[in-house]
mmCIF file of C-alpha atoms and ligand atoms in Angstrom:
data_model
loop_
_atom_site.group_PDB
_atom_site.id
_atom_site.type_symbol
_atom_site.label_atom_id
_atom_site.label_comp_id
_atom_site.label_asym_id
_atom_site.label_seq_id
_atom_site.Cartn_x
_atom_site.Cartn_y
_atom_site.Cartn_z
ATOM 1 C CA UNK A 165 -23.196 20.082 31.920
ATOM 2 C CA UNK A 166 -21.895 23.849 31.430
ATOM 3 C CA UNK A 167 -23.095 25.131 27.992
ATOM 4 C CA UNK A 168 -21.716 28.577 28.308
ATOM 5 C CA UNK A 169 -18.489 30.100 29.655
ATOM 6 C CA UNK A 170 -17.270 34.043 30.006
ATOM 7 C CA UNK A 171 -14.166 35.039 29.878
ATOM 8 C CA UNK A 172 -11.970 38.633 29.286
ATOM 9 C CA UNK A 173 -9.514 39.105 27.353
ATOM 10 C CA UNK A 174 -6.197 40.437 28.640
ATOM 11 C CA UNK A 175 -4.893 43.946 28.687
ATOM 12 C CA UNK A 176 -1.532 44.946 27.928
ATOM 13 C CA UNK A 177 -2.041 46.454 32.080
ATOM 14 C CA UNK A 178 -1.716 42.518 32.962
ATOM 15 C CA UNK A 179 1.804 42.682 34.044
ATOM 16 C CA UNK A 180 0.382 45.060 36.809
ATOM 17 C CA UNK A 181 -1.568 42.570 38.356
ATOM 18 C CA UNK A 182 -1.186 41.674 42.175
ATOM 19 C CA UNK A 183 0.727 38.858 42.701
ATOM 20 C CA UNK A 184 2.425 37.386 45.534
ATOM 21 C CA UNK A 185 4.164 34.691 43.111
ATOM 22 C CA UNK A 186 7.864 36.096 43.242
ATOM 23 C CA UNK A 187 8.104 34.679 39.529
ATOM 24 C CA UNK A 188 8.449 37.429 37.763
ATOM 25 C CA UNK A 189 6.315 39.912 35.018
ATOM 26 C CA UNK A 190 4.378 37.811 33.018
ATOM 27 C CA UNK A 191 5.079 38.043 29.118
ATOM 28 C CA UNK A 192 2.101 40.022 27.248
ATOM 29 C CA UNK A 193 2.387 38.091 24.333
ATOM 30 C CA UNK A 194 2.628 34.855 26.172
ATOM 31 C CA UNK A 195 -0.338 35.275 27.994
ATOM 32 C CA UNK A 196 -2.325 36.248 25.232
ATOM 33 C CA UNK A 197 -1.471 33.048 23.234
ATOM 34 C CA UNK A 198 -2.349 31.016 26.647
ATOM 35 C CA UNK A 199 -5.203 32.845 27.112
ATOM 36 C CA UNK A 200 -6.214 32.173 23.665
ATOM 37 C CA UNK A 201 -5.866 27.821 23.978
ATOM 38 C CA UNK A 202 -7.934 28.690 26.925
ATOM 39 C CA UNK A 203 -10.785 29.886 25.179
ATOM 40 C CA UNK A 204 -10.148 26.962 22.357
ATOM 41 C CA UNK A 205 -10.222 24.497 25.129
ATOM 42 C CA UNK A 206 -13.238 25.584 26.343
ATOM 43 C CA UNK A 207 -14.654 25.047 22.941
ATOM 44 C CA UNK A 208 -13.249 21.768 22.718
ATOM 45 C CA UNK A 209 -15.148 21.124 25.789
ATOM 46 C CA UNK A 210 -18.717 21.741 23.924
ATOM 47 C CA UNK A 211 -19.328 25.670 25.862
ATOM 48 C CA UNK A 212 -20.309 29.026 23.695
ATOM 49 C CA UNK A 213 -17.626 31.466 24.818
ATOM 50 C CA UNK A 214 -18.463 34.625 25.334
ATOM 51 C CA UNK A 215 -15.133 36.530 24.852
ATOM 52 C CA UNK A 216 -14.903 40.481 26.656
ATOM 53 C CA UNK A 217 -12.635 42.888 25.590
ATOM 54 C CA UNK A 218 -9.788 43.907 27.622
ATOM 55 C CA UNK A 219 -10.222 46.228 30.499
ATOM 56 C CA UNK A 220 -7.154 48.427 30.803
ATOM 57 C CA UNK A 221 -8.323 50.093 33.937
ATOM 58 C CA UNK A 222 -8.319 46.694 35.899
ATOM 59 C CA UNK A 223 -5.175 44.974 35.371
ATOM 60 C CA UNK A 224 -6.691 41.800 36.953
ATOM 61 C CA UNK A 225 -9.882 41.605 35.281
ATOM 62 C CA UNK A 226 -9.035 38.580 32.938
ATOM 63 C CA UNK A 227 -9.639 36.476 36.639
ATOM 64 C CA UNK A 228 -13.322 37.105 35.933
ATOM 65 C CA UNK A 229 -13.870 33.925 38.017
ATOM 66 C CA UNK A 230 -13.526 36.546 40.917
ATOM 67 C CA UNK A 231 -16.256 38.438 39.851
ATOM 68 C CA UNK A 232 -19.708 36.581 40.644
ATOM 69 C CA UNK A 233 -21.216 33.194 41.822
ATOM 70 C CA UNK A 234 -23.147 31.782 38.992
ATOM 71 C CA UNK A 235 -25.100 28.385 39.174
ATOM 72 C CA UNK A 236 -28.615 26.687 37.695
ATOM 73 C CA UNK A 237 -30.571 28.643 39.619
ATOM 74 C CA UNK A 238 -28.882 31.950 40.493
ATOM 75 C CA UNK A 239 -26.213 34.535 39.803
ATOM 76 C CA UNK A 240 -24.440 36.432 42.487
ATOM 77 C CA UNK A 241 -22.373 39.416 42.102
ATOM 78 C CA UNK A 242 -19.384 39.257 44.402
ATOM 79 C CA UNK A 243 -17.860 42.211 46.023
ATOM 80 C CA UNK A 244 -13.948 41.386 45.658
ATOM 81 C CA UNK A 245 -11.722 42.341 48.700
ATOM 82 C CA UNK A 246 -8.754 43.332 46.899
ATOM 83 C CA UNK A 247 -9.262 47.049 46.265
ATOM 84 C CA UNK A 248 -7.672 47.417 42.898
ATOM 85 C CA UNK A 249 -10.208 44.683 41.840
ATOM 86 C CA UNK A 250 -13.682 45.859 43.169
ATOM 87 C CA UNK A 251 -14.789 47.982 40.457
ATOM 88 C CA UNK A 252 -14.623 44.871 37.910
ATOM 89 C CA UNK A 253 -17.941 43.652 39.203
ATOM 90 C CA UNK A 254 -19.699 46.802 37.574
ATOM 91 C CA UNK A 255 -19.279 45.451 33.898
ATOM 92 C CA UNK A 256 -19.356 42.091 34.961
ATOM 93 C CA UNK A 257 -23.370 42.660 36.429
ATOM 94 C CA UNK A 258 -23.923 44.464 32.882
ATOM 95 C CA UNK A 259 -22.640 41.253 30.966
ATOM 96 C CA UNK A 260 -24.759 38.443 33.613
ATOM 97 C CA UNK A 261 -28.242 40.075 33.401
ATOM 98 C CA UNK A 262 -28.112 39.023 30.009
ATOM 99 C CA UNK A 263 -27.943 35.496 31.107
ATOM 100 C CA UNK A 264 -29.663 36.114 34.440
ATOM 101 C CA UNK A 265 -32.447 38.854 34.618
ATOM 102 C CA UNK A 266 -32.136 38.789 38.658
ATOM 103 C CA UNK A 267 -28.982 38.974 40.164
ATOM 104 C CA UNK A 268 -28.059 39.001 43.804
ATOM 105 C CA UNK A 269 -25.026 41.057 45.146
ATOM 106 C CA UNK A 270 -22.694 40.617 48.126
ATOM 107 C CA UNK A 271 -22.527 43.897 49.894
ATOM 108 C CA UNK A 272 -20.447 45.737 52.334
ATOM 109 C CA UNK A 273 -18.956 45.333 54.773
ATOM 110 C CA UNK A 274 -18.976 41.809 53.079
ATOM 111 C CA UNK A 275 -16.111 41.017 50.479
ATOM 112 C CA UNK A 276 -16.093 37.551 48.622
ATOM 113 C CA UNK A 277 -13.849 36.416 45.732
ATOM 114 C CA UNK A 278 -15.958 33.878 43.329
ATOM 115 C CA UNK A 279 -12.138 31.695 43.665
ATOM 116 C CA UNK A 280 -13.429 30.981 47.116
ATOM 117 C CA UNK A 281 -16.760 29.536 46.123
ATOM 118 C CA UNK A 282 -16.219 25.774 45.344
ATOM 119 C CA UNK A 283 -19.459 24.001 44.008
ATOM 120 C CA UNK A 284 -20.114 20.605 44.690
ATOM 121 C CA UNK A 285 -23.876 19.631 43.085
ATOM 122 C CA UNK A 286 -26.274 21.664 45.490
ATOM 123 C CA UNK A 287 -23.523 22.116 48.216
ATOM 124 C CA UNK A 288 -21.017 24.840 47.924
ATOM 125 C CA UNK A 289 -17.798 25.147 49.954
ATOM 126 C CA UNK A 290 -16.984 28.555 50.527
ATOM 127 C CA UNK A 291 -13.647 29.721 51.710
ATOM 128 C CA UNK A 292 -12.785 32.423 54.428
ATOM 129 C CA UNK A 293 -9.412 33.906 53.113
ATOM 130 C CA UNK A 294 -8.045 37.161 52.980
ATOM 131 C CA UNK A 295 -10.305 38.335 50.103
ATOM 132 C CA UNK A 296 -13.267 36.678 51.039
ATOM 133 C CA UNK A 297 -14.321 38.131 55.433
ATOM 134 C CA UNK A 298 -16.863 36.415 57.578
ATOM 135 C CA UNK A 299 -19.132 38.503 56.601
ATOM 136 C CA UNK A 300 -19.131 37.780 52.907
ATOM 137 C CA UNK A 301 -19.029 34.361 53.347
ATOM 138 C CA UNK A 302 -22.225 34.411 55.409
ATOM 139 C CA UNK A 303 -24.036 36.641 52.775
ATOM 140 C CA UNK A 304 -23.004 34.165 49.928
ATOM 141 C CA UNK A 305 -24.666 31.357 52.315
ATOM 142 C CA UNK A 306 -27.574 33.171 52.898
ATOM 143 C CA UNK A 307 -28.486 34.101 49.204
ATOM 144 C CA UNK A 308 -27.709 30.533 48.276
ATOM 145 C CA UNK A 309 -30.367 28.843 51.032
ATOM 146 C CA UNK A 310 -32.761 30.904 49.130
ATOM 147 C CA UNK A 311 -32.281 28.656 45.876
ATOM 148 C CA UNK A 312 -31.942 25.338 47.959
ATOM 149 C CA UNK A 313 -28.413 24.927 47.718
ATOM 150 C CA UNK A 314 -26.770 24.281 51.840
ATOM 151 C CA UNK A 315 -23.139 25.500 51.936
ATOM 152 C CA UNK A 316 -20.107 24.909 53.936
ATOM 153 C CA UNK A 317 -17.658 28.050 55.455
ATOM 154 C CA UNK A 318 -14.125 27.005 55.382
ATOM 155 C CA UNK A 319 -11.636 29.446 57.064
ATOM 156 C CA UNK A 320 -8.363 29.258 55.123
ATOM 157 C CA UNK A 321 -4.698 28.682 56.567
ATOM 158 C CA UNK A 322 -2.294 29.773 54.038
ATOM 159 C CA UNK A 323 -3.655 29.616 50.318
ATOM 160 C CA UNK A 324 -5.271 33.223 48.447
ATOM 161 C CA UNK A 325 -8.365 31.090 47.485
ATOM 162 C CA UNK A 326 -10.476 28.246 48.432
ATOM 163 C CA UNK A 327 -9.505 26.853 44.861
ATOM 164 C CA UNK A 328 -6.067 27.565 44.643
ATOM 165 C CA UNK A 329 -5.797 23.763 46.488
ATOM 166 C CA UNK A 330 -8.902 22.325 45.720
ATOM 167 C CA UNK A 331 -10.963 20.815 42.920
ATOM 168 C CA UNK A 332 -14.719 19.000 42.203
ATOM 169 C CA UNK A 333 -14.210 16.727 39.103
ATOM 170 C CA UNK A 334 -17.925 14.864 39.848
ATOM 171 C CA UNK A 335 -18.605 11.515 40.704
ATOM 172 C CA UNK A 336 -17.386 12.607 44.597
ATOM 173 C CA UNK A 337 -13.696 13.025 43.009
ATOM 174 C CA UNK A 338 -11.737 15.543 44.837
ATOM 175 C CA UNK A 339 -8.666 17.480 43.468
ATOM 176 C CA UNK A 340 -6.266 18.444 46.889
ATOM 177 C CA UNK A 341 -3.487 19.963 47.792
ATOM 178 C CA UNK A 342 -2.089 21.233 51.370
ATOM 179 C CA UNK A 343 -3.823 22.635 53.775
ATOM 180 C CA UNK A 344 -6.888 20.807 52.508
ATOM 181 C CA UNK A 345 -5.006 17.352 51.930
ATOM 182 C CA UNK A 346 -6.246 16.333 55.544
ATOM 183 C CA UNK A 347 -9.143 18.775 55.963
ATOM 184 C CA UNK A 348 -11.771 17.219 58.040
ATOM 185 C CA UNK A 349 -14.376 19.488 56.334
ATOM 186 C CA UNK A 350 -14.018 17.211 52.853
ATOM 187 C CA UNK A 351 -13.208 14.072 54.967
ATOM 188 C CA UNK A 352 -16.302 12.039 52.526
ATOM 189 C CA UNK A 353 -14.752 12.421 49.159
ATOM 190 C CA UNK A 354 -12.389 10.730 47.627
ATOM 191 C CA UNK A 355 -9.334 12.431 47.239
ATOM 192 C CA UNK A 356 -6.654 12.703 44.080
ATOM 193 C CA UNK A 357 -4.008 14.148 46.312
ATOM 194 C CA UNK A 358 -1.722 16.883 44.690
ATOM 195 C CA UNK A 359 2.196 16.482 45.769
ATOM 196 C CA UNK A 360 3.261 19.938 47.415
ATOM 197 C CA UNK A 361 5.833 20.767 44.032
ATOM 198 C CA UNK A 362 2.749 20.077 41.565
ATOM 199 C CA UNK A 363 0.274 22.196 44.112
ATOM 200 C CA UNK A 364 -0.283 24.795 40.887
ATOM 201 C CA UNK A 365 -2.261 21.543 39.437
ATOM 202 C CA UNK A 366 -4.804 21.699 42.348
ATOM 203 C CA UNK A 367 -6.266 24.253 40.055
ATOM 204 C CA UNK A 368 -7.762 22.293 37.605
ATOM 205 C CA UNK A 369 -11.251 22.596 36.160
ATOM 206 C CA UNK A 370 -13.990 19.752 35.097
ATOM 207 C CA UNK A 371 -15.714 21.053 31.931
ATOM 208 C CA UNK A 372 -18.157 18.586 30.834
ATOM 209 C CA UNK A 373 -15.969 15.532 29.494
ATOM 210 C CA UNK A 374 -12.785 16.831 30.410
ATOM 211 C CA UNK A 375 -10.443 17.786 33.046
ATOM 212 C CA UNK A 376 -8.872 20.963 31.778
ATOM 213 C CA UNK A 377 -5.183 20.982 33.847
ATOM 214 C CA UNK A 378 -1.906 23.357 33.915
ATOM 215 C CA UNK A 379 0.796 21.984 31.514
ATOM 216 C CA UNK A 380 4.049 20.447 33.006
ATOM 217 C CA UNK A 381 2.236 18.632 35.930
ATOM 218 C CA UNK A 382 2.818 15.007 35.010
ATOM 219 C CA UNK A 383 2.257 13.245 38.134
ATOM 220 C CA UNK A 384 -1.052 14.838 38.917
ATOM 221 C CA UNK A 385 -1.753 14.290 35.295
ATOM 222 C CA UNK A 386 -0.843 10.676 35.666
ATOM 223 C CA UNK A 387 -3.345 10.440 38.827
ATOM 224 C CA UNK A 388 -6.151 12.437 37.168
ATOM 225 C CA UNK A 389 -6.048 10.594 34.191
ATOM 226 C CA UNK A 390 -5.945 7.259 36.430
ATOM 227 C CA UNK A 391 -9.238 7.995 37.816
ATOM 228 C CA UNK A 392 -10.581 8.236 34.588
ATOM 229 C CA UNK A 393 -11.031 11.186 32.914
ATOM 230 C CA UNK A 394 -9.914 12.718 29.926
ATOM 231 C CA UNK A 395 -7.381 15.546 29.871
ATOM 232 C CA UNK A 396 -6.305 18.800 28.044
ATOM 233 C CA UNK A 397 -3.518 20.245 29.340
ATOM 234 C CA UNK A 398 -2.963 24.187 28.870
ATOM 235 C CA UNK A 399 0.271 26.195 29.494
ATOM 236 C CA UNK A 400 -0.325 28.516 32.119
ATOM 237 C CA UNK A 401 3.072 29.788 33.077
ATOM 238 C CA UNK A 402 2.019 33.234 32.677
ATOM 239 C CA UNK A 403 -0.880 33.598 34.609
ATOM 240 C CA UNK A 404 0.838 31.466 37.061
ATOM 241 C CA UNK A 405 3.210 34.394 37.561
ATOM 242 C CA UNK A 406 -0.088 36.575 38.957
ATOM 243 C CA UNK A 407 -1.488 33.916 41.181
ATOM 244 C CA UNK A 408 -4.036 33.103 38.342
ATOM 245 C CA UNK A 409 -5.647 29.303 37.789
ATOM 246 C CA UNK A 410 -7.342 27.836 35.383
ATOM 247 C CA UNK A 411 -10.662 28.418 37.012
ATOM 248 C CA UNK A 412 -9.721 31.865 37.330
ATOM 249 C CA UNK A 413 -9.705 32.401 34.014
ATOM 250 C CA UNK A 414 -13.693 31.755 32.784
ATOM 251 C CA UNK A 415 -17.555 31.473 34.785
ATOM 252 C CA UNK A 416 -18.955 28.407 33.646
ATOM 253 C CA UNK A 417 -22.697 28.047 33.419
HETATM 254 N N1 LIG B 666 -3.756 38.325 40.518
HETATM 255 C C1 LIG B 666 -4.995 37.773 40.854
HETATM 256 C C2 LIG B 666 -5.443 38.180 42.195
HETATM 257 O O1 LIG B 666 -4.599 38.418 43.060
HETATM 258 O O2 LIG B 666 -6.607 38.294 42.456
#
């Protein structure tokens, strides 16, 4: 059960994020209205929202999922390996040792994005990728033995983050697109398989008795909704545009 989320509100500095989506600027005014059913479906889902204000300086910093590890038992800082984000972790430790008077921190040379860190009861999978090094990955691991949780490295092929393809929903339910369709590493679950021109929908999140999806993915809704679970559907064409999900977008705790 998450009781709490956190989540920051966009800056007009949004369209600036880094993107690799070739889908154009996103719409200011768009986003803030998707950003806005976000935090209403959140509420929906039974979580306290704790809403930031923008941060001009970072144009990415709405993707506060990128910005620390947080579980039961722990919190950890990340260290984010895209330059132009690193400096969002400094507020971001301000705004956890209110829920978390100890907080561990990844530390250089390590980088790790939280959208590599996939949680799956006391295991976590955590993705290798171009944000997150070696290094990182091994820190995260580390810190998280220390609280009895095991963990899993899994060195990524083509995708920015671990959970741009990839999804928990409980009750051993696994959300997957591409590269990690097939992946030996999650060979026990079983799989709701994403078709590569809904991959976007691999990005979904499982907030206490719903499945919070992207809008406009009917088949994976279809599928989702087959196994059981109860849906809201957000539009997220905006933060689409900056490589953004819908995990992205809050820390659940
Ligand atoms: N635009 C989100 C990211 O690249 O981290």
């Amino acid at each position: 059960m998450f009781t709490r989320a956190i989540v920051r509100k966009i800056g007009k500095k949004i369209v600036n994020g880094l993107t690799t989506a070739n889908l154009g600027l996103p719409d200011y005014d768009t986003a803030l209205r998707q950003h806005n059913d976000y935090i209403e479906a959140l509420k929906k889902c039974g979580v306290t929202v704790t809403v930031l204000d923008p941060d001009e300086q970072y144009p990415d910093s709405t993707f506060v999922e990128d910005t620390a590890i947080v579980t039961e038992r722990c919190a950890v800082i990340s260290n984010p390996g895209a330059p132009s984000r690193n400096g969002e972790i400094v507020h971001m430790k301000e705004v956890l040792r209110e829920f978390y008077p100890q907080l561990e921190q990844i530390q250089f040379p390590g980088t790790l994005d939280g959208g590599d860190v996939l949680q799956v009861d006391n295991h976590f999978y955590i993705g290798v990728s171009e944000r997150t090094n070696h290094e990182g990955a091994e820190q995260l691991a580390a810190i998280l033995e220390k609280y009895d949780y095991t963990s899993t490295l899994v060195p990524l092929k083509d995708y920015l983050h671990l959970k741009t393809g990839i999804a928990y929903l409980g009750n051993s339910d696994l959300v997957v697109a591409g590269e990690f369709s097939e992946h030996e590493v999650f060979h026990e679950f079983h799989k709701i398989y994403v078709d590569a021109d809904e991959e976007y929908a691999a990005n979904c999140i499982r907030v206490n008795d719903y499945v919070i999806l992207p809008q406009g993915y009917e088949k994976t809704a279809k599928k989702i909704s087959d196994a059981g679970y109860s849906l809201i559907e957000l539009p997220m064409t905006e933060f689409r545009k900056l490589d953004g999900g819908l995990s992205c977008l809050s820390l659940r705790f």
